[in-house]
């Protein structure tokens, strides 16, 4: 078997094992939370009626011992059943299919912007080391890293939406437009598929502020890492040699410098995507963005255990996939990694 | 060093990316105001659009718009039920039988007529499905006497029934459509998924889309036989209170339902602010179970607390629209005590009562939900204020905040020494407040077992069977006066409900059951 394939198979098997670990951890943690989901989900009156309470418990499998509940949960997962949400009374998988794409669209837009701007800024700062533009970009990245995202979200919403009136308001699209028919769950993509350009432009408009707010932190992070990675490569002998041979600057930058700097950049980008996901919880709340962050928050506060476990699983798997992708990219970029 | 052109190339790439993202921002979403769309922002408390399972505030707004009930209330007046799908009703002299005549010509959204069979099926389903609102019809038999007459028979006198029937949970379903989609009148019912996506009602609106966490869209029912609503489309969105304020000010929404007293001060004159006391009553409870506390069962201690609280100060905290609660029954509901009967602060009297209690420098634990807000009012500052008030009297209050899901456990199991909670009406009838009596739902949470206060229990039993508005008013006032004199509850305040609407919206009234009737809203 070629080393790359072996490397891939090992990585995927490890990921599956970790996915199982995630189910165990989320299940245990969720059930450790003090408080009774019955009290959180039934009205005060209904709580006084033992028949209603008993039926609710039975309906949600809470009358069984914990280990049985876990086995049932696991059995469901294998069959692709994440259980039924206690708050929406719908299959958790169906809820997630609706909310996860909204978050991915937001986080995806943010990471895209971050990669383009962060890498660009980092390269510029490195190439113009110790000049005014370098200092300016470093200050900017420091600000991006230090400012709390939720505060920035509030300020951005207030300034751009309310004061300057240049961005649209809450949600993913204009309330009157409704939304494109569900295909991928990504509003921009679904709008294009349906040929609804009004929805598309509204969706893109609604994406800008929250995505930029989310991106600011990762832009800062990527700028700093790219700068130092590029600087390190620029100081290497082979770059100096290439320059001495008279290779054009563009060739040196793209073929030598960026390629070598890519490994640390990918690492940081992968980690940054993870932090983006957690950042979305508050940003979603402020922009009334119907994503998985809002769903997770509501599930947690109503002790909707199946939904909490579903979110935990999905977020865990997203992290796993990102790590997998990062690992694989290492393998592709740097053949030495495959052999380890 | 890099050449100038390299730098330029990289910068250009970045600028292009920015420009690509920026293009949508300036092209503002098309104006929504042309079509008659109403956007309502609210913090969602929503689980279902199945009327038989609806219990949460946002669900009741949806239910009211999509389904019709036998009786309803006119505007915000909840003291007199009026006909809706029933054209008239009559309660028998013993209070056990309610006879309703069905209105002719009412139709469901699919055009089929509303029949007595639909009524019997819908009400029986709510009762026997054992969903959260099923207690509304506990012990009530529903029968059809002929094609236009329905009788509701209760085992005991049930004068509250006409006040219960307007609850959107008792909305009438198109039984044929519902049955085709899994509805049964027992716990096996499977119609909820269908009802969350479709409407099987006869109301002025139908459901276009329904999402429990983000947005509900209603569209006008083209087959509605009554007065057509003013808005073709109503969008109800889940929005945080702080954002709600900016949205309505900017004109992105026309109604904001959840602003606190603080948030509505200084609203521009172009917006209308409706400030009323909500029907939620915030109260203190002092546990009467001596196994839970050696202090709180002492009647003189309770008296000291009642006299020690600074009610006016709490109102200041709660902000505009709030009022003191003179008894457990809120001001909107029949039988509420007049405002001047509310407890007043009397520090000397409180100290005297504490001295008479035989307790010296007592310390009590006060439990409350830390992150719960009622009408935008948080429990934390209230609890702190009460702590300071009682300190002056000589009572040390040890604050024990907990997340609501955790705090509810102790409250529900009657394990709190003192508790700070609220009660919102399940239905706007004073009988709902009999829950505060010994041996009943809230009474038990205060460790108040059946037989603990004979006189109050007798007054309660009498009030429950009294028929006729005036006689009921007197009976329930009597129950509350007795509760205030020697019960374990100290009613504090009704926080204000502040609703902000755009200047163009007319006809908004705060309703204690369904908050707002969207079909009543007009366009100026």
JSON list of N, CA and C in Angstrom, two decimals, chain A residues 130-182:
[
{"chain": "A", "resi": 130, "resn": "UNK", "atom": "N", "xyz": [9.23, 46.07, 9.26]},
{"chain": "A", "resi": 130, "resn": "UNK", "atom": "CA", "xyz": [9.67, 47.25, 9.99]},
{"chain": "A", "resi": 130, "resn": "UNK", "atom": "C", "xyz": [9.36, 48.56, 9.27]},
{"chain": "A", "resi": 131, "resn": "UNK", "atom": "N", "xyz": [8.57, 48.48, 8.21]},
{"chain": "A", "resi": 131, "resn": "UNK", "atom": "CA", "xyz": [8.15, 49.75, 7.62]},
{"chain": "A", "resi": 131, "resn": "UNK", "atom": "C", "xyz": [6.77, 50.10, 8.17]},
{"chain": "A", "resi": 132, "resn": "UNK", "atom": "N", "xyz": [6.28, 51.24, 7.74]},
{"chain": "A", "resi": 132, "resn": "UNK", "atom": "CA", "xyz": [5.03, 51.74, 8.31]},
{"chain": "A", "resi": 132, "resn": "UNK", "atom": "C", "xyz": [3.87, 50.74, 8.12]},
{"chain": "A", "resi": 133, "resn": "UNK", "atom": "N", "xyz": [3.77, 50.17, 6.89]},
{"chain": "A", "resi": 133, "resn": "UNK", "atom": "CA", "xyz": [2.64, 49.26, 6.63]},
{"chain": "A", "resi": 133, "resn": "UNK", "atom": "C", "xyz": [2.73, 48.01, 7.51]},
{"chain": "A", "resi": 134, "resn": "UNK", "atom": "N", "xyz": [3.95, 47.56, 7.80]},
{"chain": "A", "resi": 134, "resn": "UNK", "atom": "CA", "xyz": [4.13, 46.41, 8.69]},
{"chain": "A", "resi": 134, "resn": "UNK", "atom": "C", "xyz": [3.62, 46.74, 10.08]},
{"chain": "A", "resi": 135, "resn": "UNK", "atom": "N", "xyz": [4.02, 47.89, 10.58]},
{"chain": "A", "resi": 135, "resn": "UNK", "atom": "CA", "xyz": [3.59, 48.28, 11.92]},
{"chain": "A", "resi": 135, "resn": "UNK", "atom": "C", "xyz": [2.07, 48.41, 11.98]},
{"chain": "A", "resi": 136, "resn": "UNK", "atom": "N", "xyz": [1.52, 49.05, 10.96]},
{"chain": "A", "resi": 136, "resn": "UNK", "atom": "CA", "xyz": [0.07, 49.27, 10.92]},
{"chain": "A", "resi": 136, "resn": "UNK", "atom": "C", "xyz": [-0.65, 47.92, 10.95]},
{"chain": "A", "resi": 137, "resn": "UNK", "atom": "N", "xyz": [-0.19, 46.98, 10.13]},
{"chain": "A", "resi": 137, "resn": "UNK", "atom": "CA", "xyz": [-0.86, 45.67, 10.06]},
{"chain": "A", "resi": 137, "resn": "UNK", "atom": "C", "xyz": [-0.70, 44.91, 11.37]},
{"chain": "A", "resi": 138, "resn": "UNK", "atom": "N", "xyz": [0.44, 45.09, 12.02]},
{"chain": "A", "resi": 138, "resn": "UNK", "atom": "CA", "xyz": [0.63, 44.38, 13.29]},
{"chain": "A", "resi": 138, "resn": "UNK", "atom": "C", "xyz": [-0.29, 44.93, 14.37]},
{"chain": "A", "resi": 139, "resn": "UNK", "atom": "N", "xyz": [-0.46, 46.25, 14.38]},
{"chain": "A", "resi": 139, "resn": "UNK", "atom": "CA", "xyz": [-1.38, 46.85, 15.34]},
{"chain": "A", "resi": 139, "resn": "UNK", "atom": "C", "xyz": [-2.80, 46.34, 15.06]},
{"chain": "A", "resi": 140, "resn": "UNK", "atom": "N", "xyz": [-3.13, 46.33, 13.77]},
{"chain": "A", "resi": 140, "resn": "UNK", "atom": "CA", "xyz": [-4.46, 45.89, 13.36]},
{"chain": "A", "resi": 140, "resn": "UNK", "atom": "C", "xyz": [-4.72, 44.45, 13.79]},
{"chain": "A", "resi": 141, "resn": "UNK", "atom": "N", "xyz": [-3.73, 43.59, 13.62]},
{"chain": "A", "resi": 141, "resn": "UNK", "atom": "CA", "xyz": [-3.93, 42.18, 13.97]},
{"chain": "A", "resi": 141, "resn": "UNK", "atom": "C", "xyz": [-4.03, 42.02, 15.48]},
{"chain": "A", "resi": 142, "resn": "UNK", "atom": "N", "xyz": [-3.30, 42.87, 16.20]},
{"chain": "A", "resi": 142, "resn": "UNK", "atom": "CA", "xyz": [-3.36, 42.82, 17.66]},
{"chain": "A", "resi": 142, "resn": "UNK", "atom": "C", "xyz": [-4.79, 43.19, 18.11]},
{"chain": "A", "resi": 143, "resn": "UNK", "atom": "N", "xyz": [-5.32, 44.23, 17.48]},
{"chain": "A", "resi": 143, "resn": "UNK", "atom": "CA", "xyz": [-6.70, 44.64, 17.81]},
{"chain": "A", "resi": 143, "resn": "UNK", "atom": "C", "xyz": [-7.67, 43.50, 17.51]},
{"chain": "A", "resi": 144, "resn": "UNK", "atom": "N", "xyz": [-7.49, 42.91, 16.32]},
{"chain": "A", "resi": 144, "resn": "UNK", "atom": "CA", "xyz": [-8.39, 41.82, 15.91]},
{"chain": "A", "resi": 144, "resn": "UNK", "atom": "C", "xyz": [-8.38, 40.67, 16.90]},
{"chain": "A", "resi": 145, "resn": "UNK", "atom": "N", "xyz": [-7.22, 40.39, 17.47]},
{"chain": "A", "resi": 145, "resn": "UNK", "atom": "CA", "xyz": [-7.12, 39.26, 18.39]},
{"chain": "A", "resi": 145, "resn": "UNK", "atom": "C", "xyz": [-7.67, 39.62, 19.76]},
{"chain": "A", "resi": 146, "resn": "UNK", "atom": "N", "xyz": [-7.50, 40.89, 20.15]},
{"chain": "A", "resi": 146, "resn": "UNK", "atom": "CA", "xyz": [-7.87, 41.23, 21.53]},
{"chain": "A", "resi": 146, "resn": "UNK", "atom": "C", "xyz": [-9.33, 41.62, 21.73]},
{"chain": "A", "resi": 147, "resn": "UNK", "atom": "N", "xyz": [-9.97, 42.15, 20.70]},
{"chain": "A", "resi": 147, "resn": "UNK", "atom": "CA", "xyz": [-11.34, 42.63, 20.91]},
{"chain": "A", "resi": 147, "resn": "UNK", "atom": "C", "xyz": [-12.31, 41.45, 21.04]},
{"chain": "A", "resi": 148, "resn": "UNK", "atom": "N", "xyz": [-13.14, 41.42, 22.11]},
{"chain": "A", "resi": 148, "resn": "UNK", "atom": "CA", "xyz": [-14.09, 40.31, 22.24]},
{"chain": "A", "resi": 148, "resn": "UNK", "atom": "C", "xyz": [-15.12, 40.34, 21.11]},
{"chain": "A", "resi": 149, "resn": "UNK", "atom": "N", "xyz": [-15.36, 39.17, 20.54]},
{"chain": "A", "resi": 149, "resn": "UNK", "atom": "CA", "xyz": [-16.20, 39.09, 19.35]},
{"chain": "A", "resi": 149, "resn": "UNK", "atom": "C", "xyz": [-17.62, 39.58, 19.60]},
{"chain": "A", "resi": 150, "resn": "UNK", "atom": "N", "xyz": [-18.20, 39.23, 20.78]},
{"chain": "A", "resi": 150, "resn": "UNK", "atom": "CA", "xyz": [-19.60, 39.61, 20.98]},
{"chain": "A", "resi": 150, "resn": "UNK", "atom": "C", "xyz": [-19.75, 41.12, 21.10]},
{"chain": "A", "resi": 151, "resn": "UNK", "atom": "N", "xyz": [-18.73, 41.75, 21.70]},
{"chain": "A", "resi": 151, "resn": "UNK", "atom": "CA", "xyz": [-18.77, 43.20, 21.84]},
{"chain": "A", "resi": 151, "resn": "UNK", "atom": "C", "xyz": [-18.70, 43.84, 20.45]},
{"chain": "A", "resi": 152, "resn": "UNK", "atom": "N", "xyz": [-17.77, 43.31, 19.67]},
{"chain": "A", "resi": 152, "resn": "UNK", "atom": "CA", "xyz": [-17.61, 43.81, 18.31]},
{"chain": "A", "resi": 152, "resn": "UNK", "atom": "C", "xyz": [-18.92, 43.64, 17.53]},
{"chain": "A", "resi": 153, "resn": "UNK", "atom": "N", "xyz": [-19.58, 42.51, 17.75]},
{"chain": "A", "resi": 153, "resn": "UNK", "atom": "CA", "xyz": [-20.84, 42.24, 17.05]},
{"chain": "A", "resi": 153, "resn": "UNK", "atom": "C", "xyz": [-21.88, 43.29, 17.41]},
{"chain": "A", "resi": 154, "resn": "UNK", "atom": "N", "xyz": [-21.98, 43.58, 18.69]},
{"chain": "A", "resi": 154, "resn": "UNK", "atom": "CA", "xyz": [-22.95, 44.58, 19.13]},
{"chain": "A", "resi": 154, "resn": "UNK", "atom": "C", "xyz": [-22.64, 45.94, 18.51]},
{"chain": "A", "resi": 155, "resn": "UNK", "atom": "N", "xyz": [-21.36, 46.32, 18.58]},
{"chain": "A", "resi": 155, "resn": "UNK", "atom": "CA", "xyz": [-20.96, 47.63, 18.05]},
{"chain": "A", "resi": 155, "resn": "UNK", "atom": "C", "xyz": [-21.21, 47.68, 16.55]},
{"chain": "A", "resi": 156, "resn": "UNK", "atom": "N", "xyz": [-20.82, 46.61, 15.84]},
{"chain": "A", "resi": 156, "resn": "UNK", "atom": "CA", "xyz": [-20.99, 46.59, 14.39]},
{"chain": "A", "resi": 156, "resn": "UNK", "atom": "C", "xyz": [-22.47, 46.69, 14.03]},
{"chain": "A", "resi": 157, "resn": "UNK", "atom": "N", "xyz": [-23.30, 45.96, 14.76]},
{"chain": "A", "resi": 157, "resn": "UNK", "atom": "CA", "xyz": [-24.73, 45.99, 14.47]},
{"chain": "A", "resi": 157, "resn": "UNK", "atom": "C", "xyz": [-25.27, 47.41, 14.70]},
{"chain": "A", "resi": 158, "resn": "UNK", "atom": "N", "xyz": [-24.85, 47.98, 15.81]},
{"chain": "A", "resi": 158, "resn": "UNK", "atom": "CA", "xyz": [-25.33, 49.32, 16.15]},
{"chain": "A", "resi": 158, "resn": "UNK", "atom": "C", "xyz": [-24.86, 50.34, 15.10]},
{"chain": "A", "resi": 159, "resn": "UNK", "atom": "N", "xyz": [-23.58, 50.30, 14.77]},
{"chain": "A", "resi": 159, "resn": "UNK", "atom": "CA", "xyz": [-23.02, 51.32, 13.89]},
{"chain": "A", "resi": 159, "resn": "UNK", "atom": "C", "xyz": [-23.50, 51.16, 12.45]},
{"chain": "A", "resi": 160, "resn": "UNK", "atom": "N", "xyz": [-23.34, 49.95, 11.91]},
{"chain": "A", "resi": 160, "resn": "UNK", "atom": "CA", "xyz": [-23.61, 49.79, 10.48]},
{"chain": "A", "resi": 160, "resn": "UNK", "atom": "C", "xyz": [-25.10, 49.66, 10.17]},
{"chain": "A", "resi": 161, "resn": "UNK", "atom": "N", "xyz": [-25.82, 48.98, 11.05]},
{"chain": "A", "resi": 161, "resn": "UNK", "atom": "CA", "xyz": [-27.25, 48.79, 10.80]},
{"chain": "A", "resi": 161, "resn": "UNK", "atom": "C", "xyz": [-28.05, 49.99, 11.27]},
{"chain": "A", "resi": 162, "resn": "UNK", "atom": "N", "xyz": [-27.82, 50.38, 12.52]},
{"chain": "A", "resi": 162, "resn": "UNK", "atom": "CA", "xyz": [-28.69, 51.39, 13.11]},
{"chain": "A", "resi": 162, "resn": "UNK", "atom": "C", "xyz": [-28.25, 52.81, 12.80]},
{"chain": "A", "resi": 163, "resn": "UNK", "atom": "N", "xyz": [-26.97, 53.13, 13.02]},
{"chain": "A", "resi": 163, "resn": "UNK", "atom": "CA", "xyz": [-26.50, 54.50, 12.83]},
{"chain": "A", "resi": 163, "resn": "UNK", "atom": "C", "xyz": [-26.35, 54.84, 11.35]},
{"chain": "A", "resi": 164, "resn": "UNK", "atom": "N", "xyz": [-25.50, 54.07, 10.67]},
{"chain": "A", "resi": 164, "resn": "UNK", "atom": "CA", "xyz": [-25.18, 54.41, 9.28]},
{"chain": "A", "resi": 164, "resn": "UNK", "atom": "C", "xyz": [-26.22, 53.87, 8.30]},
{"chain": "A", "resi": 165, "resn": "UNK", "atom": "N", "xyz": [-26.99, 52.90, 8.73]},
{"chain": "A", "resi": 165, "resn": "UNK", "atom": "CA", "xyz": [-28.04, 52.29, 7.91]},
{"chain": "A", "resi": 165, "resn": "UNK", "atom": "C", "xyz": [-27.52, 51.76, 6.58]},
{"chain": "A", "resi": 166, "resn": "UNK", "atom": "N", "xyz": [-26.35, 51.13, 6.59]},
{"chain": "A", "resi": 166, "resn": "UNK", "atom": "CA", "xyz": [-25.85, 50.59, 5.33]},
{"chain": "A", "resi": 166, "resn": "UNK", "atom": "C", "xyz": [-25.93, 49.07, 5.27]},
{"chain": "A", "resi": 167, "resn": "UNK", "atom": "N", "xyz": [-26.18, 48.42, 6.38]},
{"chain": "A", "resi": 167, "resn": "UNK", "atom": "CA", "xyz": [-26.30, 46.96, 6.31]},
{"chain": "A", "resi": 167, "resn": "UNK", "atom": "C", "xyz": [-27.72, 46.55, 6.70]},
{"chain": "A", "resi": 168, "resn": "UNK", "atom": "N", "xyz": [-28.16, 45.41, 6.19]},
{"chain": "A", "resi": 168, "resn": "UNK", "atom": "CA", "xyz": [-29.49, 44.93, 6.57]},
{"chain": "A", "resi": 168, "resn": "UNK", "atom": "C", "xyz": [-29.49, 44.42, 8.02]},
{"chain": "A", "resi": 169, "resn": "UNK", "atom": "N", "xyz": [-30.68, 44.14, 8.54]},
{"chain": "A", "resi": 169, "resn": "UNK", "atom": "CA", "xyz": [-30.81, 43.80, 9.96]},
{"chain": "A", "resi": 169, "resn": "UNK", "atom": "C", "xyz": [-30.68, 42.33, 10.29]},
{"chain": "A", "resi": 170, "resn": "UNK", "atom": "N", "xyz": [-31.51, 41.88, 11.21]},
{"chain": "A", "resi": 170, "resn": "UNK", "atom": "CA", "xyz": [-31.41, 40.54, 11.77]},
{"chain": "A", "resi": 170, "resn": "UNK", "atom": "C", "xyz": [-31.70, 39.44, 10.75]},
{"chain": "A", "resi": 171, "resn": "UNK", "atom": "N", "xyz": [-31.17, 38.28, 11.03]},
{"chain": "A", "resi": 171, "resn": "UNK", "atom": "CA", "xyz": [-31.53, 37.09, 10.26]},
{"chain": "A", "resi": 171, "resn": "UNK", "atom": "C", "xyz": [-30.65, 36.86, 9.05]},
{"chain": "A", "resi": 172, "resn": "UNK", "atom": "N", "xyz": [-31.02, 35.86, 8.24]},
{"chain": "A", "resi": 172, "resn": "UNK", "atom": "CA", "xyz": [-30.21, 35.49, 7.07]},
{"chain": "A", "resi": 172, "resn": "UNK", "atom": "C", "xyz": [-30.67, 36.16, 5.79]},
{"chain": "A", "resi": 173, "resn": "UNK", "atom": "N", "xyz": [-31.96, 36.46, 5.72]},
{"chain": "A", "resi": 173, "resn": "UNK", "atom": "CA", "xyz": [-32.46, 37.19, 4.55]},
{"chain": "A", "resi": 173, "resn": "UNK", "atom": "C", "xyz": [-33.54, 38.14, 5.04]},
{"chain": "A", "resi": 174, "resn": "UNK", "atom": "N", "xyz": [-33.93, 39.05, 4.16]},
{"chain": "A", "resi": 174, "resn": "UNK", "atom": "CA", "xyz": [-34.98, 39.98, 4.47]},
{"chain": "A", "resi": 174, "resn": "UNK", "atom": "C", "xyz": [-36.25, 39.20, 4.86]},
{"chain": "A", "resi": 175, "resn": "UNK", "atom": "N", "xyz": [-36.89, 39.63, 5.96]},
{"chain": "A", "resi": 175, "resn": "UNK", "atom": "CA", "xyz": [-38.03, 38.88, 6.50]},
{"chain": "A", "resi": 175, "resn": "UNK", "atom": "C", "xyz": [-39.14, 38.69, 5.46]},
{"chain": "A", "resi": 176, "resn": "UNK", "atom": "N", "xyz": [-39.37, 39.70, 4.64]},
{"chain": "A", "resi": 176, "resn": "UNK", "atom": "CA", "xyz": [-40.48, 39.63, 3.69]},
{"chain": "A", "resi": 176, "resn": "UNK", "atom": "C", "xyz": [-40.19, 38.65, 2.55]},
{"chain": "A", "resi": 177, "resn": "UNK", "atom": "N", "xyz": [-38.90, 38.39, 2.29]},
{"chain": "A", "resi": 177, "resn": "UNK", "atom": "CA", "xyz": [-38.56, 37.51, 1.16]},
{"chain": "A", "resi": 177, "resn": "UNK", "atom": "C", "xyz": [-38.74, 36.04, 1.51]},
{"chain": "A", "resi": 178, "resn": "UNK", "atom": "N", "xyz": [-38.72, 35.73, 2.81]},
{"chain": "A", "resi": 178, "resn": "UNK", "atom": "CA", "xyz": [-38.84, 34.33, 3.21]},
{"chain": "A", "resi": 178, "resn": "UNK", "atom": "C", "xyz": [-37.49, 33.66, 3.10]},
{"chain": "A", "resi": 179, "resn": "UNK", "atom": "N", "xyz": [-37.28, 32.91, 2.06]},
{"chain": "A", "resi": 179, "resn": "UNK", "atom": "CA", "xyz": [-35.99, 32.23, 1.91]},
{"chain": "A", "resi": 179, "resn": "UNK", "atom": "C", "xyz": [-36.10, 31.29, 0.73]},
{"chain": "A", "resi": 180, "resn": "UNK", "atom": "N", "xyz": [-34.95, 30.84, 0.26]},
{"chain": "A", "resi": 180, "resn": "UNK", "atom": "CA", "xyz": [-34.96, 29.94, -0.89]},
{"chain": "A", "resi": 180, "resn": "UNK", "atom": "C", "xyz": [-35.36, 28.53, -0.43]},
{"chain": "A", "resi": 181, "resn": "UNK", "atom": "N", "xyz": [-35.98, 27.76, -1.33]},
{"chain": "A", "resi": 181, "resn": "UNK", "atom": "CA", "xyz": [-36.32, 26.38, -0.97]},
{"chain": "A", "resi": 181, "resn": "UNK", "atom": "C", "xyz": [-35.08, 25.59, -0.55]},
{"chain": "A", "resi": 182, "resn": "UNK", "atom": "N", "xyz": [-35.22, 24.76, 0.47]},
{"chain": "A", "resi": 182, "resn": "UNK", "atom": "CA", "xyz": [-34.09, 24.05, 1.04]},
{"chain": "A", "resi": 182, "resn": "UNK", "atom": "C", "xyz": [-33.49, 23.02, 0.07]}
]
